[in-house]
Amino acid sequence: MTRPTLAVLFDLDGVLVDTEALITELWADIFEGHGLALTPAEITRLTAGQRFEGVLHALEEQRGWKAPEDFLPMLDDRFNAAFGHVPLIEGAVETLEALRAAGIPFALASNSQRNRLFMKLDGAGLTHWFGPHAYDPSCTGGRGKPAPDLYLHAAAQLGMPAAECVVVEDSLPGAQAGIRAGASVYGLLAGSHHLPDDEANLLDLGVKRVVHSHADLRTALGLPG
């Protein structure tokens, strides 16, 4: 018998909002302007689920490229300008509606910088769904995914142990964070940016299951519709 879902913790990009293709295009333009030639697949692998600092660390480690001093402020400006309108993943609102109707609490845990997190939520019309339960690394002393802190914090703010929560993720760093927190992790590959090996990589990491739409996610969570 499947244990009922007691709480759900969502990632944002690629799970509720379809920003990853936009983000990949933005990264491509930025990288090209700094002499870095990366394919879209390479950009997705490098950036999906990562904070800016993690991307720069990977570039230095993997390619020997060190960012100039003004690079992070430039990234902030470029990314902040990109999120006036944010497309939803199909079925995302229906999932939130079904959770609320079932009395199942939910929260958001994103690696996005705090002001950018709320720009995305506002741009997608999702802010009112989460109220105070939208969390970013500033809530955990700067420790973002793949560390477990964000999901442990979000679960605690709902008054739930992480082991009683389902984490919904689309990236390997995010899924790793949920697994490290002790939650059950479902992979949701419903966005426009996914690579052919994403499902296998998530399953190899240890997610419980992978679904490809919010309708399938609702079924996996035992929700109607």
PDB file of C-alpha atoms in Angstrom, residues 19-119:
ATOM      1  CA  THR A  19      12.559  29.038 -17.827  1.00  0.00           C
ATOM      2  CA  GLU A  20      15.404  26.648 -18.595  1.00  0.00           C
ATOM      3  CA  ALA A  21      15.385  27.130 -22.394  1.00  0.00           C
ATOM      4  CA  LEU A  22      15.410  30.915 -21.871  1.00  0.00           C
ATOM      5  CA  ILE A  23      18.223  30.554 -19.336  1.00  0.00           C
ATOM      6  CA  THR A  24      20.244  28.360 -21.720  1.00  0.00           C
ATOM      7  CA  GLU A  25      19.928  30.951 -24.494  1.00  0.00           C
ATOM      8  CA  LEU A  26      20.977  33.703 -22.098  1.00  0.00           C
ATOM      9  CA  TRP A  27      23.996  31.731 -20.880  1.00  0.00           C
ATOM     10  CA  ALA A  28      24.963  30.974 -24.511  1.00  0.00           C
ATOM     11  CA  ASP A  29      24.986  34.677 -25.375  1.00  0.00           C
ATOM     12  CA  ILE A  30      26.998  35.516 -22.245  1.00  0.00           C
ATOM     13  CA  PHE A  31      29.518  32.737 -22.826  1.00  0.00           C
ATOM     14  CA  GLU A  32      29.950  33.684 -26.485  1.00  0.00           C
ATOM     15  CA  GLY A  33      30.689  37.243 -25.439  1.00  0.00           C
ATOM     16  CA  HIS A  34      33.503  35.947 -23.242  1.00  0.00           C
ATOM     17  CA  GLY A  35      35.060  33.615 -25.793  1.00  0.00           C
ATOM     18  CA  LEU A  36      33.501  30.393 -24.492  1.00  0.00           C
ATOM     19  CA  ALA A  37      31.991  28.145 -27.153  1.00  0.00           C
ATOM     20  CA  LEU A  38      29.591  25.682 -25.517  1.00  0.00           C
ATOM     21  CA  THR A  39      26.808  23.670 -27.117  1.00  0.00           C
ATOM     22  CA  PRO A  40      23.264  23.925 -25.699  1.00  0.00           C
ATOM     23  CA  ALA A  41      23.662  20.442 -24.183  1.00  0.00           C
ATOM     24  CA  GLU A  42      26.929  21.448 -22.512  1.00  0.00           C
ATOM     25  CA  ILE A  43      25.309  24.606 -21.142  1.00  0.00           C
ATOM     26  CA  THR A  44      22.382  22.629 -19.734  1.00  0.00           C
ATOM     27  CA  ARG A  45      24.694  20.138 -18.028  1.00  0.00           C
ATOM     28  CA  LEU A  46      26.825  22.959 -16.657  1.00  0.00           C
ATOM     29  CA  THR A  47      24.063  25.262 -15.410  1.00  0.00           C
ATOM     30  CA  ALA A  48      20.883  23.271 -14.646  1.00  0.00           C
ATOM     31  CA  GLY A  49      20.083  23.476 -10.950  1.00  0.00           C
ATOM     32  CA  GLN A  50      23.279  25.380 -10.184  1.00  0.00           C
ATOM     33  CA  ARG A  51      23.885  28.732  -8.532  1.00  0.00           C
ATOM     34  CA  PHE A  52      26.052  31.229 -10.406  1.00  0.00           C
ATOM     35  CA  GLU A  53      29.007  30.461  -8.145  1.00  0.00           C
ATOM     36  CA  GLY A  54      28.728  26.751  -8.949  1.00  0.00           C
ATOM     37  CA  VAL A  55      28.747  27.467 -12.692  1.00  0.00           C
ATOM     38  CA  LEU A  56      31.873  29.617 -12.388  1.00  0.00           C
ATOM     39  CA  HIS A  57      33.609  27.006 -10.246  1.00  0.00           C
ATOM     40  CA  ALA A  58      32.830  24.315 -12.829  1.00  0.00           C
ATOM     41  CA  LEU A  59      34.117  26.510 -15.666  1.00  0.00           C
ATOM     42  CA  GLU A  60      37.368  27.108 -13.849  1.00  0.00           C
ATOM     43  CA  GLU A  61      37.745  23.448 -12.885  1.00  0.00           C
ATOM     44  CA  GLN A  62      36.731  21.921 -16.233  1.00  0.00           C
ATOM     45  CA  ARG A  63      37.947  24.528 -18.726  1.00  0.00           C
ATOM     46  CA  GLY A  64      40.508  26.595 -16.858  1.00  0.00           C
ATOM     47  CA  TRP A  65      38.422  29.740 -17.409  1.00  0.00           C
ATOM     48  CA  LYS A  66      38.379  32.284 -14.592  1.00  0.00           C
ATOM     49  CA  ALA A  67      35.641  34.910 -14.577  1.00  0.00           C
ATOM     50  CA  PRO A  68      36.619  38.594 -14.536  1.00  0.00           C
ATOM     51  CA  GLU A  69      35.770  40.613 -11.431  1.00  0.00           C
ATOM     52  CA  ASP A  70      32.692  42.233 -12.965  1.00  0.00           C
ATOM     53  CA  PHE A  71      31.199  38.934 -14.166  1.00  0.00           C
ATOM     54  CA  LEU A  72      28.801  38.207 -11.280  1.00  0.00           C
ATOM     55  CA  PRO A  73      27.287  41.733 -11.230  1.00  0.00           C
ATOM     56  CA  MET A  74      26.834  41.479 -15.004  1.00  0.00           C
ATOM     57  CA  LEU A  75      25.076  38.106 -14.582  1.00  0.00           C
ATOM     58  CA  ASP A  76      22.722  39.630 -12.014  1.00  0.00           C
ATOM     59  CA  ASP A  77      21.811  42.459 -14.376  1.00  0.00           C
ATOM     60  CA  ARG A  78      21.298  40.180 -17.398  1.00  0.00           C
ATOM     61  CA  PHE A  79      19.221  37.594 -15.553  1.00  0.00           C
ATOM     62  CA  ASN A  80      17.132  40.139 -13.650  1.00  0.00           C
ATOM     63  CA  ALA A  81      16.141  41.729 -16.956  1.00  0.00           C
ATOM     64  CA  ALA A  82      14.974  38.392 -18.383  1.00  0.00           C
ATOM     65  CA  PHE A  83      12.122  37.479 -16.066  1.00  0.00           C
ATOM     66  CA  GLY A  84       9.363  40.023 -16.619  1.00  0.00           C
ATOM     67  CA  HIS A  85       7.156  37.290 -18.054  1.00  0.00           C
ATOM     68  CA  VAL A  86       7.737  33.675 -17.104  1.00  0.00           C
ATOM     69  CA  PRO A  87       5.913  30.775 -18.820  1.00  0.00           C
ATOM     70  CA  LEU A  88       4.368  28.104 -16.626  1.00  0.00           C
ATOM     71  CA  ILE A  89       4.960  24.405 -17.077  1.00  0.00           C
ATOM     72  CA  GLU A  90       1.686  22.947 -18.378  1.00  0.00           C
ATOM     73  CA  GLY A  91      -0.444  21.663 -15.502  1.00  0.00           C
ATOM     74  CA  ALA A  92       1.592  23.293 -12.715  1.00  0.00           C
ATOM     75  CA  VAL A  93      -1.278  25.364 -11.353  1.00  0.00           C
ATOM     76  CA  GLU A  94      -3.610  22.352 -11.492  1.00  0.00           C
ATOM     77  CA  THR A  95      -1.134  20.463  -9.301  1.00  0.00           C
ATOM     78  CA  LEU A  96      -1.047  23.283  -6.755  1.00  0.00           C
ATOM     79  CA  GLU A  97      -4.852  23.471  -6.811  1.00  0.00           C
ATOM     80  CA  ALA A  98      -5.132  19.720  -6.229  1.00  0.00           C
ATOM     81  CA  LEU A  99      -2.685  19.834  -3.311  1.00  0.00           C
ATOM     82  CA  ARG A 100      -4.545  22.709  -1.687  1.00  0.00           C
ATOM     83  CA  ALA A 101      -7.906  20.961  -2.182  1.00  0.00           C
ATOM     84  CA  ALA A 102      -6.485  17.810  -0.564  1.00  0.00           C
ATOM     85  CA  GLY A 103      -5.118  19.782   2.405  1.00  0.00           C
ATOM     86  CA  ILE A 104      -1.533  18.760   1.613  1.00  0.00           C
ATOM     87  CA  PRO A 105       0.986  21.490   2.507  1.00  0.00           C
ATOM     88  CA  PHE A 106       3.620  22.500   0.003  1.00  0.00           C
ATOM     89  CA  ALA A 107       6.626  24.800  -0.244  1.00  0.00           C
ATOM     90  CA  LEU A 108       9.174  26.009  -2.752  1.00  0.00           C
ATOM     91  CA  ALA A 109      12.959  25.603  -2.471  1.00  0.00           C
ATOM     92  CA  SER A 110      15.011  27.192  -5.243  1.00  0.00           C
ATOM     93  CA  ASN A 111      18.681  27.976  -5.842  1.00  0.00           C
ATOM     94  CA  SER A 112      17.609  31.291  -7.388  1.00  0.00           C
ATOM     95  CA  GLN A 113      18.844  34.461  -5.750  1.00  0.00           C
ATOM     96  CA  ARG A 114      16.048  35.797  -3.523  1.00  0.00           C
ATOM     97  CA  ASN A 115      15.042  38.832  -5.567  1.00  0.00           C
ATOM     98  CA  ARG A 116      15.154  36.773  -8.769  1.00  0.00           C
ATOM     99  CA  LEU A 117      13.088  34.002  -7.169  1.00  0.00           C
ATOM    100  CA  PHE A 118      10.263  36.451  -6.497  1.00  0.00           C
ATOM    101  CA  MET A 119      10.644  38.060  -9.924  1.00  0.00           C
TER     102      MET A 119
END
